[in-house]
XYZ file of C-alpha atoms in Angstrom:
397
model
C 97.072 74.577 82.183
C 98.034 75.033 85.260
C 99.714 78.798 84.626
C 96.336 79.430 82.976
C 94.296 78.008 86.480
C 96.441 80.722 88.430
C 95.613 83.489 86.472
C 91.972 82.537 86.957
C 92.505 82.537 90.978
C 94.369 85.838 90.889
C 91.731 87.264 88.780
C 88.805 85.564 90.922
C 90.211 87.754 93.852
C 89.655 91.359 92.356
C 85.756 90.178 91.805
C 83.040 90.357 94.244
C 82.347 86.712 94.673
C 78.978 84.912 96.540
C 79.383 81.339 96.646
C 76.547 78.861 96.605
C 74.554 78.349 99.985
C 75.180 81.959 101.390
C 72.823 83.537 103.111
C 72.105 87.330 104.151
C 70.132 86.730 107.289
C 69.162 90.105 108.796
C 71.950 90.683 110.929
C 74.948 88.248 109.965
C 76.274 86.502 106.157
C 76.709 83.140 106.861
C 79.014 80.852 104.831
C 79.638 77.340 104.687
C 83.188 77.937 103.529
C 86.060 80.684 104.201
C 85.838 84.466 104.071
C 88.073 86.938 102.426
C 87.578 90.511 103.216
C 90.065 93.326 100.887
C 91.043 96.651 102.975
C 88.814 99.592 103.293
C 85.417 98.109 103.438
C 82.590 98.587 105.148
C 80.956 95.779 106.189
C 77.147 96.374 107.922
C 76.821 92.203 108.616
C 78.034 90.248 110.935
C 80.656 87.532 109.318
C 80.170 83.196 109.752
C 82.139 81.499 108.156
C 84.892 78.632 108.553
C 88.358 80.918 108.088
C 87.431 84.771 108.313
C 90.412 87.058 107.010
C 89.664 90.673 107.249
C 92.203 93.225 105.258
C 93.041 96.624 107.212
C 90.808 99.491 107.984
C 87.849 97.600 107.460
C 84.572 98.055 109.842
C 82.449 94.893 110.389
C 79.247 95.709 112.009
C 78.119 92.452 113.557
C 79.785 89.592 115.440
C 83.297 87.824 113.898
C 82.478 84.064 114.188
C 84.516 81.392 112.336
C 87.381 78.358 113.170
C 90.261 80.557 112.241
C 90.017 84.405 112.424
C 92.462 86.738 110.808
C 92.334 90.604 111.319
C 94.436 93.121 110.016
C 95.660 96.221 111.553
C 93.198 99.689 112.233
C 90.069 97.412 112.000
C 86.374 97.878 113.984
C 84.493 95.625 114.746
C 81.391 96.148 116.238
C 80.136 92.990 117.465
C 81.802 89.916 119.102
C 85.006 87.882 117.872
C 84.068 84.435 118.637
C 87.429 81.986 117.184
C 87.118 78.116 117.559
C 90.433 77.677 116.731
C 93.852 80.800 116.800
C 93.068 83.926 116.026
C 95.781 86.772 115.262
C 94.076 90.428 116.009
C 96.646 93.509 114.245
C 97.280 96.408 115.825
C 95.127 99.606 116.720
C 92.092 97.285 115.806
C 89.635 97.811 118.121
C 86.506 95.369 119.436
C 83.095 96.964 121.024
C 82.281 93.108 121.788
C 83.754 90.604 123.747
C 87.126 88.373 122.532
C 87.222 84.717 122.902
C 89.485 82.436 121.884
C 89.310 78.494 122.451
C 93.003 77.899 120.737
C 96.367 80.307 120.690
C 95.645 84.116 120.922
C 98.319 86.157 118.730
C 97.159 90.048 119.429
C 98.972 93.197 118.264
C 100.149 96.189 120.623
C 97.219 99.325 121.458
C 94.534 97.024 121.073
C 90.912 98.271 122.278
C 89.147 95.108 123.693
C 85.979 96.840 125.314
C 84.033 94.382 126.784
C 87.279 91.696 127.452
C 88.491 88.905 126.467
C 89.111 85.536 127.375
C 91.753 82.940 125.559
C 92.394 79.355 126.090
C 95.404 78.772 124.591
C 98.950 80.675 124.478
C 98.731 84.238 123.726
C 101.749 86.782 122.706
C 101.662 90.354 122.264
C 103.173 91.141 118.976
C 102.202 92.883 115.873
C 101.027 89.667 113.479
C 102.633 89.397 109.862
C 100.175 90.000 107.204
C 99.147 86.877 105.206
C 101.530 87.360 101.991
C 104.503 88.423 103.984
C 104.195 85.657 105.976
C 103.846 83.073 103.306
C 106.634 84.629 101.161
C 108.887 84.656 104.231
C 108.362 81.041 104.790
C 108.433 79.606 101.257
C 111.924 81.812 101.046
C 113.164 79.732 103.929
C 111.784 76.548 102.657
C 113.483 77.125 99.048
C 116.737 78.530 101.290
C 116.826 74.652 103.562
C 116.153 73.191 100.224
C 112.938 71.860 100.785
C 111.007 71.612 98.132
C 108.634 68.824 99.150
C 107.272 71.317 102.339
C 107.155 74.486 99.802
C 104.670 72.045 97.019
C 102.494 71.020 100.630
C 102.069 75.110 100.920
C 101.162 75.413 97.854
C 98.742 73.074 98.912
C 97.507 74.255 102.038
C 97.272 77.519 99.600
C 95.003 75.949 97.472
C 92.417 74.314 99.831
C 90.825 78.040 99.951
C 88.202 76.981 97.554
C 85.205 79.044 96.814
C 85.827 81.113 99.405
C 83.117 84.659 99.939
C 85.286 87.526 98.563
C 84.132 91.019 99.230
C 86.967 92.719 97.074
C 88.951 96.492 98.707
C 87.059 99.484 99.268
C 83.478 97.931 98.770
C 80.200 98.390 100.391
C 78.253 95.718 101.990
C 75.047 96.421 103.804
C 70.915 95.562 104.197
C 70.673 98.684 101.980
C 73.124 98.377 99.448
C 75.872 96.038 98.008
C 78.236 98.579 95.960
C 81.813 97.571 94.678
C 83.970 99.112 91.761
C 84.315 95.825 90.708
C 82.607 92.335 88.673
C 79.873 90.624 90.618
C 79.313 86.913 91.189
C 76.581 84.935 93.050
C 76.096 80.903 92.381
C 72.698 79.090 94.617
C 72.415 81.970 97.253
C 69.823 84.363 99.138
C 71.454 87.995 99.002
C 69.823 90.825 99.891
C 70.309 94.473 99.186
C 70.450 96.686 96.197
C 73.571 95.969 93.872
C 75.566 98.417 92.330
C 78.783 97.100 90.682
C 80.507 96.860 87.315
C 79.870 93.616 85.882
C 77.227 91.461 87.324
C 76.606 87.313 86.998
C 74.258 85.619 89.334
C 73.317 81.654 88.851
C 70.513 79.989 90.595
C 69.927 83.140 93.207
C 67.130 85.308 94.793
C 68.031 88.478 94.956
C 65.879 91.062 97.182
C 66.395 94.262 95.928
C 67.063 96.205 92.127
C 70.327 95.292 90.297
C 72.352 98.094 88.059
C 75.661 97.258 86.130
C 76.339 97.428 82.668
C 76.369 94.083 81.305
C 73.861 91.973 83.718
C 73.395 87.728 83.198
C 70.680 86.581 85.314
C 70.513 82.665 85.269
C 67.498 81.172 86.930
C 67.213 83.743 89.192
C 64.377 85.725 90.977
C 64.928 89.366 91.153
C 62.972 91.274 93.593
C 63.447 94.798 91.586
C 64.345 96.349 88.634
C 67.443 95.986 86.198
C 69.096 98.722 84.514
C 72.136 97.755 82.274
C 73.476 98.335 79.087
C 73.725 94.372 77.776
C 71.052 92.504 79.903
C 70.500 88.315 79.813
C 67.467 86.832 80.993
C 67.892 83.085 80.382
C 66.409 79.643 82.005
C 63.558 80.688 83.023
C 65.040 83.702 85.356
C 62.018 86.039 86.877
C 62.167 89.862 87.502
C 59.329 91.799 89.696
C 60.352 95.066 88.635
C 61.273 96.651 85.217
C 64.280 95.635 82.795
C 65.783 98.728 81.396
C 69.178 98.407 79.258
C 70.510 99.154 75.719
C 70.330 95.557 74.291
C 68.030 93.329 76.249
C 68.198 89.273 75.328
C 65.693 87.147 77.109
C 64.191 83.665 76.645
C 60.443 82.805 75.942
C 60.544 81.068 79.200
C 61.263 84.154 81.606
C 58.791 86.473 82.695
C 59.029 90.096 83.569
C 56.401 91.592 85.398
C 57.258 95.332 84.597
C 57.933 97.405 81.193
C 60.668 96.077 79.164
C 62.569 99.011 77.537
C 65.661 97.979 75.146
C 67.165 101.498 73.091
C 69.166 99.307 70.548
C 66.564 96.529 70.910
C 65.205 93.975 72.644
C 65.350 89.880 71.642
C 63.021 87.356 72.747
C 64.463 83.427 71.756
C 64.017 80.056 72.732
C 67.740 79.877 73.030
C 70.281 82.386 73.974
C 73.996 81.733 74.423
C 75.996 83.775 76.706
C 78.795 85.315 75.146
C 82.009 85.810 76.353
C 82.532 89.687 75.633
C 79.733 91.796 75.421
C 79.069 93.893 72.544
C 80.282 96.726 74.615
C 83.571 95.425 75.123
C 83.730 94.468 71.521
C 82.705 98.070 70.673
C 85.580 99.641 72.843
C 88.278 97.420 71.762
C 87.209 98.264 67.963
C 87.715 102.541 69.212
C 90.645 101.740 70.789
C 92.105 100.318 67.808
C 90.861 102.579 65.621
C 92.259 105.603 67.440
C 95.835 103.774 67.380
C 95.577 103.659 63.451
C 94.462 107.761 63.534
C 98.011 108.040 66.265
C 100.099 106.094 63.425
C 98.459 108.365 60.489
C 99.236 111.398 62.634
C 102.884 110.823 63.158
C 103.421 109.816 59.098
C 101.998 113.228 58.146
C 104.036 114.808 61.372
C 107.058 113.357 59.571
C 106.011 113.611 56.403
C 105.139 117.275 56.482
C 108.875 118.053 58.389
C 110.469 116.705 55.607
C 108.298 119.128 53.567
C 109.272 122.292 55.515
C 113.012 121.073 55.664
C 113.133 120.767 51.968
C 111.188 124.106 51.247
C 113.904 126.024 53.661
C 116.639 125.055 52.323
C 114.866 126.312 48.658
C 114.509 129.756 50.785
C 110.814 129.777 50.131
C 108.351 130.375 53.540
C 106.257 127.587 53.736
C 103.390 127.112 56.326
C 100.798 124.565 56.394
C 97.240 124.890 56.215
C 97.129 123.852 60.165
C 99.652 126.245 61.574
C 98.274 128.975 59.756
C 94.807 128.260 61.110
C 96.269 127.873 64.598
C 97.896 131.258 64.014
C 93.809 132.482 63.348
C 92.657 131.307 66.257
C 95.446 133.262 68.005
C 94.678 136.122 66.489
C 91.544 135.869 67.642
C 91.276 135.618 70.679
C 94.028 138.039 71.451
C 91.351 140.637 69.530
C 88.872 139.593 71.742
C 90.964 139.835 75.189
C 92.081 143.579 73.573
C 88.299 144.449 73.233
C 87.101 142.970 76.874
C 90.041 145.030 78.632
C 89.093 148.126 76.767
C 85.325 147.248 77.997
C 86.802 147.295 81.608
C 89.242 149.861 81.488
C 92.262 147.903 81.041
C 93.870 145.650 83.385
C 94.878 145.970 87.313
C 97.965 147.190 86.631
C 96.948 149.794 83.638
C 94.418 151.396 85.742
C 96.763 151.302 89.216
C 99.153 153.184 86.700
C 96.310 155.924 85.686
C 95.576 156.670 89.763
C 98.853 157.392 89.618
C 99.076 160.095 86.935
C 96.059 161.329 87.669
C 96.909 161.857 91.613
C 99.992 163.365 90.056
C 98.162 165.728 87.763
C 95.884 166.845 90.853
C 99.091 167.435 93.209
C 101.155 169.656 90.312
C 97.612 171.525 89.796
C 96.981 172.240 93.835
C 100.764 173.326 93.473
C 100.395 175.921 90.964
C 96.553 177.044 92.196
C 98.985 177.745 95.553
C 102.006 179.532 93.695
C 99.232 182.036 91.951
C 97.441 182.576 94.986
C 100.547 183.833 96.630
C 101.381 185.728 93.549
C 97.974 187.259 93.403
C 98.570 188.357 97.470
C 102.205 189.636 96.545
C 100.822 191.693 93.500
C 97.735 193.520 96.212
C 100.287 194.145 98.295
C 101.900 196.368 95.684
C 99.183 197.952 95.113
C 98.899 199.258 98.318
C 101.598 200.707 98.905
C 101.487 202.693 95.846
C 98.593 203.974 96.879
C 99.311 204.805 99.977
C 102.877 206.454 98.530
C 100.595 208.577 96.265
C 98.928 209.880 99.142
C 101.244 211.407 100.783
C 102.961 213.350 97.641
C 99.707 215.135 97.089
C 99.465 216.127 100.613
């Protein structure tokens, strides 16, 4: 059980996750609990929470306000860090805001703090360990002492991260638009924005702004917007101001959906609907996917087959070809016919007609040559002619 509850956590971490009481106000997310930014995002909010941990070359576009404050290296942030308790700042991250720090101030080298700082407690300048690296270091040297009581109160301390707001690597997060390559999840919270993601879940949430995913479960919600999936669930009572647009739409006769409803494959009203766990989608692809292994295995018995076939049919001396190879040898044919005919349309290729210049300046020079020889033949030959004149001449006289 407990393998299985760590595969869950792990899992939990690639998803987009909004726990219950979060709010999008207009210029901050605030969170009762902890914060978990991946690297590479771009964050348009302003971040409250209780521990804030921000991955590398991320760009937060508000103030950074929380008990414990974690930022990687090559990080922006646009606003104010406000810590309550240490904060560790990486390097090359850079703050347009003020830094203060009521507890111990651990602060990476080339560091832009624009507007200052101010820090209660010890500081040292030194590049921070990231998170993991840290940990594994630690529980190495725990395991190393042979203390195995302090590595199981890590674990521990590990574990109190509970439902924590996880905005997964190279996402999206602004008043305009939340967009992540990844599954959505929102329990009890006010989000606002226009979500674009993979997979989306939302309990208990009012959402301002149009939702598109490809399978969608929308669980007492209200949805200020339209919905555009491929597998859509409308279910205890869940309302939509907008239209629902999918491939199979399931609802309940208790929601209400003040737009068109448009379903390709269909659309099913119930009393009751049950969510499943894979979506016909997912059902569909892993039915292809299987299918197209059993093609691959009937390939390779014929490959084999028909080797055997050839290998016993030279050794008889007979020429034997397939009905594939000698259509493959068709299609050759072919188009080489066809890349004969187009260069004859052009006049050959770069090289042919380079080659014809040449002759052709060739032919020109030998016939200026000889048009030269007979003109100087033709002068030698008056000449002549001349003089046998003028030799005539003077015998008659």
């Amino acid at each position: 059980m407990d393998e299985v509850k760590d595969e869950e956590k792990e899992f939990a971490y690639n998803k987009l996750i909004i726990p219950p009481n979060t709010k999008f106000e207009e210029r901050n997310i605030v969170v009762e609990k902890d914060i978990v930014v991946g690297a590479g995002c771009n964050i348009g909010y302003g971040l409250m929470g209780r521990k804030v941990i921000v991955g590398e070359k991320t760009t937060v576009g508000g103030d950074v306000v929380g008990d414990e404050i974690r930022l990687d290296s090559w990080n922006t942030v646009k606003g104010n860090v406000i810590c309550k308790g240490d904060a560790y700042i990486g390097e090359f991250t850079t703050i347009e805001g003020r830094l203060t720090v009521f507890g111990d101030l651990e602060i990476g080298r080339n560091v832009k703090l624009k507007s200052g700082f101010e820090a209660k407690g010890l500081i040292t300048i030194q590049d921070p360990l990231p998170v993991l690296i840290f940990l594994f270091l630690y529980l190495l040297e725990l395991l190393r002492l042979g203390r195995l009581e302090d590595a199981e109160k890590l674990f521990e301390v590990v574990d109190k991260i509970e439902s924590p707001l996880v905005i997964p690597e190279n996402s999206n997060v602004n008043l305009e638009v939340i967009q992540s390559n990844s599954d959505f999840e929102a329990i009890g919270s006010r989000i606002l924005g226009n979500i674009r993601v993979k997979n989306l879940k939302a309990e208990g949430c009012e959402i301002f702004g149009s939702i598109r995913a490809k399978k969608i479960s929308v669980d007492g919600c209200r949805v200020h917007g339209s919905i555009e999936g491929t597998d859509i669930y409308l279910i205890n009572g869940s309302e939509v101001y907008g239209a629902v647009k999918g491939e199979r739409i399931f609802m309940e006769d208790n929601c209400s959906v003040e737009s068109s409803i448009i379903g390709k494959s269909g659309v099913w009203i119930k009393r009751q609907i049950e969510l499943p766990d894979r979506s016909i989608t997912q059902i569909l692809e892993d039915a292809e996917r299987k299918a197209r292994e059993v093609v691959g295995k009937i390939a390779k018995v014929e490959v084999v087959e028909g080797e055997s076939e050839r290998k016993s049919v030279g050794e008889s001396g007979e020429s034997w070809e397939s009905d594939e190879t000698k259509f493959e040898k068709a299609k050759v044919k072919r188009k080489r016919s066809k890349a004969k005919r187009a260069k004859r349309k052009r006049g050959g290729t770069g090289s042919r007609r380079k080659k014809r210049k040449r002759r052709k300046s060739k032919v020109r020079r030998s016939r200026k040559v000889k048009d030269k020889k007979k003109k100087k033949e033709k002068k030698g030959s008056g000449e002549k002619k001349e003089e046998k004149t003028k030799t005539k001449g003077k015998t008659k006289k």
